[in-house]
XYZ file of N, CA, C and O in Angstrom:
872
model
N 169.788 77.803 180.300
C 169.112 78.532 179.377
C 167.650 78.057 179.045
O 167.287 77.966 178.412
N 166.823 78.207 180.078
C 165.426 77.968 180.129
C 164.826 78.617 179.330
O 163.727 78.577 178.955
N 165.170 80.608 179.334
C 164.293 81.143 178.420
C 165.010 81.401 177.190
O 164.602 82.435 176.652
N 165.411 80.719 176.889
C 166.395 80.749 175.541
C 165.643 80.667 174.115
O 165.884 81.869 173.718
N 164.814 79.796 174.249
C 164.005 79.774 173.261
C 162.920 80.938 173.280
O 162.539 81.892 172.198
N 162.121 81.280 174.474
C 161.049 82.074 174.593
C 161.797 83.550 174.217
O 161.321 84.395 173.616
N 162.967 83.647 174.666
C 163.602 85.230 174.601
C 163.826 85.441 172.988
O 164.161 86.395 172.604
N 164.728 84.593 172.348
C 164.789 84.486 171.164
C 164.323 84.351 170.399
O 164.115 85.383 169.364
N 162.806 83.507 169.966
C 161.516 83.639 168.985
C 161.109 84.280 169.684
O 160.105 84.898 168.996
N 160.179 84.537 170.791
C 159.105 84.495 171.004
C 157.989 83.824 170.573
O 157.916 83.463 169.502
N 156.962 84.024 171.033
C 155.644 83.260 170.821
C 155.068 83.662 169.381
O 154.335 83.152 168.758
N 154.746 85.166 169.264
C 154.576 85.823 168.033
C 155.676 85.228 167.236
O 155.577 85.140 165.657
N 156.738 85.391 167.084
C 157.784 84.878 166.280
C 157.573 83.629 166.058
O 158.413 83.595 164.455
N 157.153 83.048 166.884
C 156.815 81.473 165.838
C 156.160 81.400 164.968
O 155.815 80.541 163.810
N 155.014 82.239 164.676
C 154.059 82.351 163.666
C 154.430 82.709 162.488
O 154.764 84.064 161.935
N 154.931 81.623 160.863
C 155.184 81.648 159.473
C 155.288 80.689 159.173
O 155.698 79.866 158.903
N 155.834 76.518 156.071
C 154.910 76.965 154.904
C 154.448 75.539 154.459
O 154.072 75.265 153.737
N 154.184 74.954 155.393
C 153.963 73.652 155.000
C 152.401 73.126 154.915
O 152.873 71.979 154.593
N 151.418 73.913 154.978
C 150.325 73.777 154.497
C 149.698 75.029 154.058
O 150.010 75.842 153.359
N 148.704 74.711 153.095
C 147.835 75.838 152.733
C 148.257 76.156 151.117
O 148.885 75.443 150.696
N 147.656 77.325 150.680
C 147.840 77.315 149.317
C 148.779 78.179 148.806
O 149.285 79.326 149.151
N 149.942 77.316 148.801
C 151.348 78.261 148.329
C 151.051 78.695 146.792
O 151.067 77.986 146.059
N 151.395 79.857 146.452
C 151.444 80.120 144.684
C 152.478 80.532 144.137
O 153.663 80.656 145.214
N 152.707 80.836 142.875
C 153.647 81.253 142.071
C 154.192 82.337 141.858
O 153.310 83.037 141.880
N 155.340 82.912 142.343
C 155.806 84.154 142.596
C 155.895 84.271 140.978
O 156.799 83.440 139.998
N 156.375 85.621 140.660
C 156.647 86.207 139.342
C 158.043 86.069 139.003
O 158.996 86.319 139.569
N 158.233 84.956 138.235
C 159.763 84.673 137.875
C 159.804 83.728 136.501
O 158.966 83.445 136.048
N 161.037 82.913 136.643
C 161.064 82.155 135.319
C 160.350 81.192 135.330
O 159.645 80.972 136.453
N 159.720 80.275 134.448
C 158.941 79.488 134.355
C 159.504 78.374 135.121
O 158.539 77.335 135.354
N 160.500 77.637 135.192
C 161.038 76.686 136.185
C 160.983 77.242 137.362
O 160.331 76.073 137.941
N 160.877 78.245 137.910
C 160.871 78.338 139.191
C 159.254 78.315 139.476
O 158.507 77.832 140.689
N 158.411 78.811 138.734
C 157.110 78.674 138.761
C 156.455 77.537 138.659
O 155.806 77.163 139.652
N 156.845 76.294 138.185
C 156.385 75.169 138.028
C 157.221 74.477 139.180
O 156.287 73.485 140.076
N 158.093 74.709 140.017
C 158.595 74.182 141.441
C 157.802 74.664 142.303
O 156.750 73.751 143.449
N 157.355 76.206 142.120
C 156.384 76.394 143.289
C 154.710 75.869 143.155
O 154.612 75.527 144.243
N 154.425 75.807 141.978
C 152.912 74.882 141.703
C 152.995 73.524 142.057
O 151.974 73.210 142.654
N 154.104 72.763 141.902
C 154.253 71.532 142.567
C 153.989 71.593 143.906
O 153.426 70.773 144.612
N 154.669 72.576 144.788
C 154.633 72.590 145.934
C 153.368 72.688 146.567
O 152.769 71.893 147.545
N 152.575 73.590 145.577
C 151.183 73.996 146.073
C 150.185 72.339 145.879
O 149.675 72.348 146.943
N 150.369 72.188 144.717
C 149.763 71.025 144.505
C 149.504 70.030 145.667
O 149.083 69.305 146.000
N 151.184 69.777 146.253
C 151.241 68.879 146.857
C 150.566 68.878 148.731
O 150.015 68.208 148.882
N 151.007 69.944 149.032
C 150.086 70.923 150.174
C 148.741 70.754 149.996
O 148.073 70.394 151.385
N 148.084 70.781 149.276
C 146.682 71.071 149.437
C 146.115 69.405 149.355
O 145.175 69.905 149.380
N 146.900 68.580 148.993
C 146.381 67.325 148.679
C 146.742 66.435 150.452
O 145.643 65.571 150.743
N 147.158 67.233 151.271
C 147.485 66.913 153.094
C 146.437 67.501 153.690
O 146.137 68.338 153.613
N 146.073 66.129 154.409
C 144.783 66.581 155.276
C 145.693 66.530 156.890
O 145.412 67.639 157.722
N 146.675 65.963 156.920
C 147.270 66.187 158.303
C 148.929 65.496 158.276
O 148.845 64.875 156.983
N 149.515 65.777 158.910
C 151.029 65.136 159.283
C 151.682 65.396 160.555
O 151.313 65.935 161.195
N 152.522 64.224 160.605
C 153.085 64.385 162.125
C 154.710 64.074 161.625
O 155.155 63.751 160.577
N 156.141 64.599 162.589
C 157.261 64.850 162.080
C 158.210 64.917 163.246
O 157.601 65.798 164.141
N 159.194 64.173 163.509
C 160.196 64.554 164.646
C 161.103 66.033 163.991
O 160.956 65.956 162.805
N 161.433 66.579 164.656
C 162.117 67.988 164.960
C 163.447 67.890 165.399
O 163.309 67.539 166.514
N 164.285 68.867 164.693
C 165.263 68.981 165.461
C 165.629 70.578 164.910
O 165.429 70.977 163.898
N 165.734 71.233 166.387
C 165.626 72.620 165.936
C 166.844 73.415 166.810
O 167.186 73.194 167.680
N 167.548 73.970 165.929
C 169.069 74.383 166.256
C 168.715 76.020 166.487
O 168.449 76.954 165.084
N 169.126 76.948 167.507
C 168.900 78.119 167.761
C 170.309 78.766 168.101
O 170.826 78.289 168.963
N 170.253 79.618 167.404
C 172.054 80.632 167.660
C 171.572 81.877 167.625
O 170.865 82.335 166.665
N 172.192 82.856 168.845
C 171.878 83.967 169.404
C 173.088 84.753 168.238
O 174.395 84.266 168.859
N 173.008 85.385 167.343
C 174.201 86.397 166.913
C 175.135 87.069 167.552
O 176.570 86.601 167.292
N 174.496 87.638 168.620
C 175.877 88.466 169.741
C 176.513 87.787 170.153
O 177.681 88.205 170.701
N 176.146 86.728 170.854
C 176.955 85.769 171.872
C 177.184 84.838 171.387
O 178.311 83.806 171.693
N 176.802 84.225 170.093
C 176.927 82.745 169.298
C 176.668 81.541 170.131
O 177.043 80.688 170.250
N 175.746 82.174 171.097
C 175.252 81.019 171.962
C 174.567 80.254 171.186
O 173.538 80.894 170.639
N 174.141 78.709 171.289
C 173.453 78.089 170.610
C 172.527 76.894 171.478
O 173.113 76.491 172.332
N 171.434 76.364 170.880
C 170.825 75.589 172.056
C 170.489 74.303 170.956
O 169.576 75.107 169.919
N 170.523 72.973 170.846
C 169.485 72.308 170.621
C 168.108 71.253 170.745
O 168.767 71.479 171.994
N 167.309 72.019 169.785
C 165.954 71.137 170.299
C 165.555 70.256 169.867
O 165.458 70.270 168.684
N 164.591 69.006 170.584
C 164.127 67.920 169.925
C 162.736 67.663 170.240
O 162.295 68.104 171.365
N 162.048 67.240 169.217
C 160.382 67.103 169.586
C 159.425 66.498 168.645
O 160.219 66.290 167.536
N 158.736 66.642 168.685
C 157.479 66.238 167.602
C 156.249 67.242 167.443
O 156.134 68.140 167.997
N 156.291 67.565 166.204
C 155.068 68.490 165.474
C 154.186 67.251 164.734
O 154.422 66.831 164.066
N 153.005 68.322 165.115
C 151.766 67.359 164.275
C 150.555 68.660 164.076
O 150.805 69.506 164.540
N 149.940 68.436 162.883
C 149.359 69.461 161.707
C 147.746 69.064 161.333
O 148.242 67.644 161.133
N 147.000 69.178 161.520
C 145.198 68.644 161.244
C 144.722 70.073 160.729
O 144.455 70.975 160.819
N 144.725 69.546 159.592
C 143.886 70.582 158.705
C 142.403 71.248 159.237
O 141.718 70.083 160.287
N 141.985 72.593 159.851
C 142.302 73.605 158.858
C 143.514 74.274 159.361
O 143.556 75.220 158.894
N 143.981 74.203 160.879
C 145.295 74.739 161.318
C 145.499 74.437 162.383
O 145.798 75.459 163.320
N 145.139 73.136 162.783
C 145.627 72.876 164.274
C 147.144 72.502 164.166
O 147.559 71.990 163.732
N 147.899 73.087 165.168
C 148.965 72.613 165.294
C 149.434 72.096 166.733
O 149.051 72.660 167.912
N 150.332 70.992 167.302
C 150.911 70.920 168.322
C 152.412 70.718 167.947
O 152.426 69.785 167.326
N 152.858 71.704 169.170
C 154.600 71.639 168.746
C 154.922 71.420 170.033
O 154.908 71.859 170.963
N 155.239 70.129 170.185
C 155.863 69.560 171.452
C 157.369 69.357 171.477
O 158.412 68.132 170.991
N 157.983 70.125 172.517
C 159.614 70.092 172.831
C 159.695 69.106 173.362
O 159.201 69.082 174.617
N 160.602 67.741 173.447
C 160.845 66.815 174.843
C 162.374 67.088 175.228
O 162.198 66.986 176.478
N 162.910 67.898 174.649
C 164.475 68.002 175.092
C 164.748 69.129 174.606
O 164.992 69.649 173.722
N 165.936 69.902 175.341
C 166.476 69.420 176.599
C 165.473 69.947 177.862
O 166.106 69.537 178.909
N 164.342 70.350 177.691
C 163.667 70.592 178.791
C 162.027 70.722 177.814
O 161.832 71.162 176.809
N 161.094 69.803 178.817
C 159.676 69.736 178.227
C 158.831 71.454 177.601
O 159.143 72.273 178.622
N 158.564 71.554 176.703
C 157.844 72.874 176.213
C 156.731 72.256 175.234
O 156.988 71.273 174.364
N 155.235 73.119 175.082
C 154.319 72.442 174.641
C 153.512 74.151 173.838
O 153.178 74.652 174.678
N 153.463 73.499 172.667
C 152.556 74.976 171.903
C 151.470 74.541 170.994
O 151.760 73.322 170.310
N 150.539 74.557 171.859
C 149.527 74.197 171.034
C 148.492 75.618 170.186
O 148.218 76.187 170.862
N 147.814 74.858 168.868
C 147.365 76.476 168.298
C 146.252 75.658 167.767
O 145.745 74.724 167.372
N 145.205 76.482 168.886
C 143.725 75.274 168.462
C 142.790 76.745 167.832
O 143.790 77.134 166.493
N 141.463 76.095 167.318
C 140.930 76.995 166.285
C 140.893 78.624 166.936
O 140.595 79.464 166.128
N 140.899 78.680 168.114
C 140.663 80.096 168.793
C 141.926 80.809 169.600
O 142.159 81.795 169.729
N 142.306 79.566 170.624
C 143.192 79.990 171.171
C 144.888 79.425 170.906
O 144.582 77.966 170.699
N 145.944 79.858 171.819
C 147.317 79.607 171.198
C 147.926 79.421 172.788
O 147.524 80.184 173.841
N 148.376 78.429 173.699
C 148.717 77.959 174.801
C 150.064 77.709 174.661
O 150.362 76.726 173.190
N 151.309 77.897 175.119
C 152.660 77.904 175.088
C 152.527 77.525 176.807
O 153.023 78.455 177.554
N 153.294 76.376 176.791
C 152.916 75.653 178.532
C 154.572 74.857 178.850
O 154.966 74.286 177.955
N 155.384 75.815 179.615
C 156.538 75.295 180.114
C 156.384 74.390 181.402
O 155.922 74.828 182.702
N 156.299 73.166 181.438
C 156.314 72.081 182.234
C 157.136 72.367 183.772
O 156.159 72.459 184.792
N 158.411 72.925 183.631
C 159.123 72.750 184.537
C 158.716 73.885 185.409
O 159.349 73.748 186.468
N 158.688 75.006 184.495
C 158.465 76.457 185.253
C 156.770 76.480 186.085
O 156.301 77.353 186.538
N 155.802 75.722 185.524
C 154.632 75.364 186.188
C 153.948 76.811 185.599
O 153.189 77.843 185.928
N 154.294 77.226 184.144
C 153.588 78.405 183.835
C 153.086 78.411 182.306
O 153.816 77.575 181.761
N 151.830 78.732 182.089
C 151.409 78.750 180.921
C 151.023 80.155 180.313
O 150.181 81.203 181.264
N 151.138 80.482 179.185
C 150.857 81.289 178.243
C 149.340 81.342 177.168
O 149.934 80.580 176.157
N 148.651 82.506 177.316
C 147.391 82.340 176.377
C 147.579 83.639 175.902
O 147.754 84.578 175.707
N 147.424 83.083 174.351
C 147.235 84.215 173.245
C 146.083 83.979 172.095
O 145.633 82.689 171.772
N 145.526 84.695 171.654
C 144.481 84.537 170.198
C 145.381 84.092 169.443
O 146.952 84.394 169.206
N 144.936 83.295 168.365
C 145.203 82.298 167.598
C 146.150 83.920 166.070
O 146.724 83.618 165.599
N 145.078 84.974 166.063
C 145.337 85.876 165.288
C 147.130 86.366 165.321
O 147.581 87.017 164.783
N 147.073 86.753 166.872
C 148.466 87.141 167.133
C 149.840 86.545 166.631
O 150.782 86.630 166.721
N 149.478 84.856 167.059
C 150.315 83.839 166.410
C 150.889 83.859 165.130
O 151.511 83.791 164.357
N 149.742 83.703 164.201
C 149.735 83.357 163.130
C 149.357 84.235 162.075
O 148.786 84.134 161.031
N 149.628 85.451 162.165
C 148.954 86.194 161.577
C 150.216 87.191 160.673
O 149.950 88.397 160.084
N 151.210 86.698 161.257
C 152.475 86.943 160.261
C 152.918 86.029 159.284
O 152.673 84.932 159.692
N 154.013 86.362 158.437
C 154.630 85.567 157.898
C 155.978 85.005 158.810
O 157.120 85.565 158.761
N 156.058 84.282 159.632
C 157.067 83.530 160.448
C 157.213 82.216 160.485
O 156.448 81.326 159.743
N 158.212 81.566 161.126
C 158.449 80.323 160.940
C 157.486 79.594 161.502
O 157.463 78.264 160.604
N 156.574 79.441 162.751
C 155.719 78.336 162.549
C 154.551 78.437 161.233
O 153.985 77.273 161.118
N 154.065 79.203 160.903
C 153.337 79.385 159.691
C 154.028 78.757 158.443
O 153.226 78.116 157.580
N 155.331 78.765 158.512
C 156.100 78.578 157.587
C 155.814 76.856 157.663
O 155.431 76.158 156.700
N 156.249 76.381 158.599
C 156.323 75.066 159.113
C 155.058 74.229 158.806
O 154.614 72.854 158.516
N 153.832 75.205 159.649
C 152.329 74.250 159.309
C 151.755 74.835 157.994
O 150.786 74.442 157.708
N 152.707 75.191 157.036
C 152.438 75.454 155.317
C 151.121 76.312 155.281
O 149.952 76.534 154.247
N 150.772 77.528 156.454
C 149.460 78.400 156.574
C 149.926 79.510 155.732
O 149.233 80.360 155.695
N 151.368 79.713 155.190
C 151.980 81.261 154.235
C 151.348 80.409 152.939
O 151.520 79.817 152.181
N 151.245 81.684 152.054
C 151.717 81.915 150.709
C 152.726 82.221 150.540
O 152.998 83.458 150.457
N 153.737 81.471 149.334
C 154.620 81.888 148.986
C 154.604 83.132 148.309
O 155.674 83.935 148.690
N 154.139 83.076 147.295
C 154.062 84.696 146.404
C 153.039 85.674 147.462
O 153.453 87.264 146.688
N 151.851 85.431 148.211
C 151.343 86.605 149.060
C 152.312 87.175 150.162
O 152.806 88.291 150.069
N 152.826 86.288 150.631
C 153.644 86.440 151.944
C 155.253 86.668 151.699
O 155.941 87.661 152.334
N 155.950 86.091 150.519
C 157.564 86.218 150.196
C 157.363 86.759 148.973
O 156.937 86.483 147.809
N 158.813 87.505 148.503
C 159.501 87.199 147.233
C 160.419 86.096 147.202
O 160.885 85.720 148.364
N 160.209 85.175 146.144
C 160.956 83.700 146.093
C 162.183 84.131 145.222
O 161.761 84.307 144.009
N 162.957 83.125 145.062
C 163.903 82.435 144.501
C 164.462 81.285 144.923
O 164.851 80.784 146.059
N 164.156 80.434 143.995
C 164.875 79.243 143.532
C 166.094 79.136 143.231
O 166.506 79.882 142.106
N 167.116 78.538 144.109
C 168.155 78.105 143.660
C 168.208 76.902 142.489
O 167.948 75.567 143.131
N 168.730 77.063 141.328
C 168.487 75.882 140.605
C 169.779 75.108 140.147
O 170.022 74.366 139.587
N 170.534 75.635 141.197
C 172.007 74.730 141.401
C 171.552 73.173 141.450
O 170.542 72.747 142.185
N 172.538 72.132 140.706
C 172.447 70.670 140.850
C 172.552 70.333 141.921
O 173.626 70.345 142.577
N 171.455 70.182 142.868
C 171.749 69.322 143.971
C 170.799 68.082 144.039
O 169.268 68.748 143.947
N 170.907 66.897 144.246
C 169.997 65.896 144.030
C 169.281 65.771 145.570
O 168.414 64.641 145.637
N 169.620 66.218 146.502
C 169.234 65.947 148.188
C 168.348 67.259 148.004
O 167.338 66.626 148.939
N 168.418 68.270 147.582
C 167.235 69.307 147.988
C 167.176 70.521 146.866
O 167.653 70.601 146.467
N 165.502 70.977 146.908
C 165.525 72.016 146.245
C 165.496 73.377 147.381
O 164.839 73.232 148.185
N 166.280 74.179 147.137
C 166.435 75.368 147.813
C 165.459 76.571 147.435
O 165.691 76.737 146.256
N 165.069 77.254 148.082
C 164.017 78.503 147.929
C 164.397 79.330 149.100
O 164.352 79.176 150.012
N 164.880 80.279 148.644
C 165.053 81.766 149.539
C 163.847 82.834 149.632
O 163.156 82.668 148.482
N 163.532 83.098 150.977
C 162.102 83.849 150.756
C 162.589 85.307 151.416
O 163.458 84.929 152.736
N 161.982 86.156 150.978
C 162.387 87.207 151.494
C 160.651 88.170 152.226
O 159.716 88.185 150.717
N 160.606 88.099 153.446
C 159.019 89.116 153.170
C 158.561 90.384 152.925
O 159.488 90.880 152.660
N 157.392 90.301 151.831
C 157.225 91.379 151.361
C 156.761 92.448 152.281
O 156.719 93.474 151.976
N 156.649 92.189 153.682
C 156.370 93.219 154.573
C 157.387 92.561 155.662
O 157.325 91.815 156.574
N 158.496 93.296 155.590
C 159.775 93.263 156.670
C 158.866 93.163 158.029
O 157.973 94.107 158.336
N 159.665 92.398 159.309
C 159.416 92.611 160.373
C 160.320 92.029 160.698
O 161.572 91.262 160.582
N 160.737 92.457 162.382
C 161.880 91.907 163.198
C 161.858 90.615 163.056
O 163.272 89.982 163.272
N 160.958 89.651 163.330
C 160.970 88.396 163.706
C 161.620 87.187 162.544
O 161.932 86.469 162.868
N 161.466 88.176 161.169
C 161.734 87.248 159.875
C 162.365 88.449 158.885
O 161.205 89.228 158.401
N 163.370 88.731 158.648
C 163.886 89.242 157.554
C 164.160 88.372 156.180
O 164.019 88.656 155.163
N 164.771 87.045 156.387
C 164.843 86.214 155.168
C 164.402 84.765 155.815
O 164.649 84.572 156.876
N 164.595 84.040 154.629
C 164.612 82.561 155.132
C 164.667 81.783 154.219
O 165.100 82.100 152.718
N 165.246 80.584 154.602
C 165.713 79.305 153.555
C 164.967 77.882 153.799
O 164.861 77.835 155.058
N 164.330 77.599 152.519
C 163.819 76.555 152.970
C 164.417 75.387 151.905
O 164.686 75.582 150.928
N 164.473 74.010 152.319
C 164.819 72.781 151.707
C 163.545 72.424 151.323
O 162.920 71.475 152.538
N 163.325 71.150 149.758
C 162.555 70.900 149.669
C 162.513 69.876 149.171
O 163.803 69.750 148.081
N 162.244 68.388 149.130
C 162.688 67.100 148.610
C 162.395 67.081 147.059
O 161.167 67.552 146.464
N 163.174 67.315 146.128
C 162.876 67.655 144.780
C 161.780 66.587 144.040
O 161.582 66.817 142.945
N 161.962 65.229 144.706
C 160.728 64.394 144.055
C 159.516 64.238 144.833
O 158.495 64.086 144.448
N 159.224 64.502 146.055
C 158.204 64.315 146.680
C 157.176 65.755 147.042
O 156.193 66.030 147.079
N 158.088 66.908 147.367
C 157.876 68.231 147.119
C 157.536 68.512 148.671
O 156.549 69.318 148.622
N 157.920 67.913 149.638
C 157.886 68.127 150.730
C 159.079 68.635 151.540
O 160.387 68.590 151.157
N 158.681 69.417 152.329
C 159.146 70.270 152.881
C 160.533 69.397 154.144
O 160.003 68.591 154.801
N 161.859 69.935 153.856
C 162.446 69.014 154.810
C 163.247 69.993 155.936
O 163.404 69.482 157.113
N 163.504 71.313 155.600
C 164.220 72.167 156.359
C 163.648 74.034 156.333
O 163.215 74.115 154.983
N 163.749 74.260 157.210
C 163.197 75.701 157.708
C 164.282 76.475 158.143
O 164.573 76.140 159.290
N 165.366 77.703 157.592
C 166.502 78.587 158.336
C 165.707 79.899 158.053
O 165.920 80.240 157.094
N 165.761 80.732 159.486
C 164.687 81.739 159.499
C 166.190 82.640 160.059
O 166.877 82.099 161.106
N 166.286 83.579 159.766
C 167.061 84.524 160.324
C 166.394 86.014 160.543
O 165.567 86.324 159.956
N 165.972 86.489 161.931
C 165.562 87.498 162.336
C 166.039 88.879 162.255
O 167.594 88.935 161.836
N 165.685 90.021 162.588
C 166.565 91.462 162.407
C 168.003 91.545 162.730
O 168.806 92.126 162.665
N 167.921 90.791 163.713
C 169.317 90.940 165.060
C 170.149 90.030 164.474
O 171.637 89.868 164.590
N 170.118 88.925 163.370
C 170.951 88.373 162.996
C 171.168 86.794 163.302
O 171.465 85.873 163.105
N 169.658 86.762 164.518
C 169.821 85.489 164.943
C 168.774 84.244 164.322
O 168.139 84.613 163.403
N 169.589 82.854 164.355
C 169.230 82.086 163.224
C 168.510 81.137 164.190
O 168.538 80.640 165.108
N 167.260 80.394 163.755
C 166.316 79.326 163.782
C 166.126 78.587 162.145
O 165.521 78.705 161.479
N 166.900 77.226 163.119
C 166.973 76.448 161.873
C 166.105 75.328 162.682
O 166.578 74.444 163.365
N 165.158 74.755 161.488
C 164.000 73.608 161.852
C 164.496 72.798 161.213
O 164.008 72.822 159.755
N 164.823 71.133 161.174
C 164.990 70.291 160.083
C 163.850 68.996 160.717
O 163.653 69.163 161.893
N 162.996 68.679 159.585
C 162.047 67.587 159.993
C 162.798 66.127 159.792
O 163.512 65.859 158.975
N 161.887 64.948 160.740
C 162.455 64.159 160.177
C 161.370 63.160 160.391
O 160.197 63.253 161.177
N 161.418 61.458 159.593
C 160.369 60.542 159.569
C 159.012 61.327 159.821
O 158.061 61.340 160.408
N 158.658 62.128 158.367
C 157.423 62.718 158.553
C 156.484 61.717 157.983
O 156.906 60.759 156.780
N 155.273 61.902 158.520
C 153.826 61.133 158.682
C 153.194 61.957 157.772
O 152.679 62.756 158.403
N 152.473 61.435 156.549
C 151.106 61.769 155.823
C 150.232 61.339 156.299
O 149.946 60.337 156.438
N 148.999 62.280 156.630
C 147.561 61.737 156.855
C 147.395 60.843 157.948
O 146.696 60.053 157.727
N 148.057 60.897 159.052
C 147.888 59.913 159.901
C 146.409 60.488 160.667
O 146.484 61.767 160.273
N 146.239 59.731 161.559
C 144.660 59.989 162.110
C 144.978 60.421 163.401
O 145.563 59.823 163.984
N 144.990 62.122 163.261
C 145.255 62.651 164.609
C 143.802 63.057 165.068
O 142.904 63.677 164.619
N 143.816 62.610 166.345
C 142.445 63.081 167.221
C 142.741 64.584 167.482
O 143.405 65.000 167.681
N 141.271 64.779 167.534
C 141.270 66.462 167.817
C 141.533 66.835 169.104
O 142.007 68.049 169.347
N 141.274 65.626 169.807
C 142.182 66.592 171.502
C 143.147 66.379 171.678
O 143.799 67.232 172.424
N 144.004 66.365 170.477
C 145.434 66.110 170.321
C 145.915 67.533 170.335
O 147.171 67.843 171.009
N 144.717 68.132 170.070
C 145.402 69.862 170.454
C 144.428 70.573 170.913
O 144.410 71.874 170.752
N 144.021 69.994 172.201
C 143.275 70.745 173.057
C 144.632 70.718 174.468
O 145.253 69.834 174.161
N 144.144 71.877 175.520
C 144.977 72.193 176.612
C 144.169 72.299 177.090
O 143.568 73.615 177.364
N 144.130 71.970 178.735
C 143.903 72.682 179.462
C 145.093 72.369 180.829
O 145.656 71.823 181.268
N 145.231 73.743 181.501
C 146.370 74.211 182.540
C 146.241 73.520 183.817
O 144.939 73.142 183.966
N 147.156 72.302 183.896
C 147.151 71.694 185.032
C 146.673 72.285 186.244
O 146.797 73.997 186.325
N 146.226 72.081 187.436
C 145.910 72.430 188.652
C 147.387 73.223 189.272
O 148.418 72.344 189.018
N 147.282 74.441 189.454
C 148.490 74.911 190.157
C 149.515 75.440 189.385
O 150.123 76.275 189.533
N 149.339 75.426 188.033
C 150.052 76.146 187.010
C 149.612 77.622 186.878
O 148.462 77.950 186.590
N 150.324 78.511 186.635
C 150.076 79.851 186.422
C 149.939 80.279 185.077
O 150.681 80.246 184.138
N 148.700 81.230 184.679
C 148.514 81.224 183.419
C 148.433 82.842 183.317
O 148.003 83.721 184.090
N 148.785 83.209 182.270
C 149.312 84.415 181.894
C 148.656 85.012 180.608
O 148.698 83.782 180.003
């Protein structure tokens, strides 16, 4: 399953809520209050790091894979998505360039940032650079649930990589716990965050990448 993640999501499909100005969608006052609180919470954060568990499921075959790693974010838009199992993979979003490096295959892909974060998709959601009101139609599930507040998202501009998503937010801290995204084909990408640390001192060099000698660059 070496190409499972790349074929299912794709680098552009990785790109869209974890940062930036999320706004209130036209809805009931209770829903507006929840979204506004999420917005204020993330506007106050300069950096974060978290462990993640990612479960990818292909609708046609029911084939699934679980991946684990660490996610780092530093304002205003630097991201390091480091998968450690079942095989190493590194995604670096810098100020101008995005690198996707597959160590075992000795290959690295280079992209422009706007090609990756230019649409409302999963990584943009996780890194908080999406606006809930601009990018999505939102629906807050106000059912009694002490574990999480559930918000359903539908992109205002539909695209194959993301047709709908559900996020779970801590009702006390208003921090993201989980994103579940579904693409046009019914494939599911679920990312759950663990051991979240707010405002750690992350060096800018953590978001730099130079392909090792002998690595094929595409």
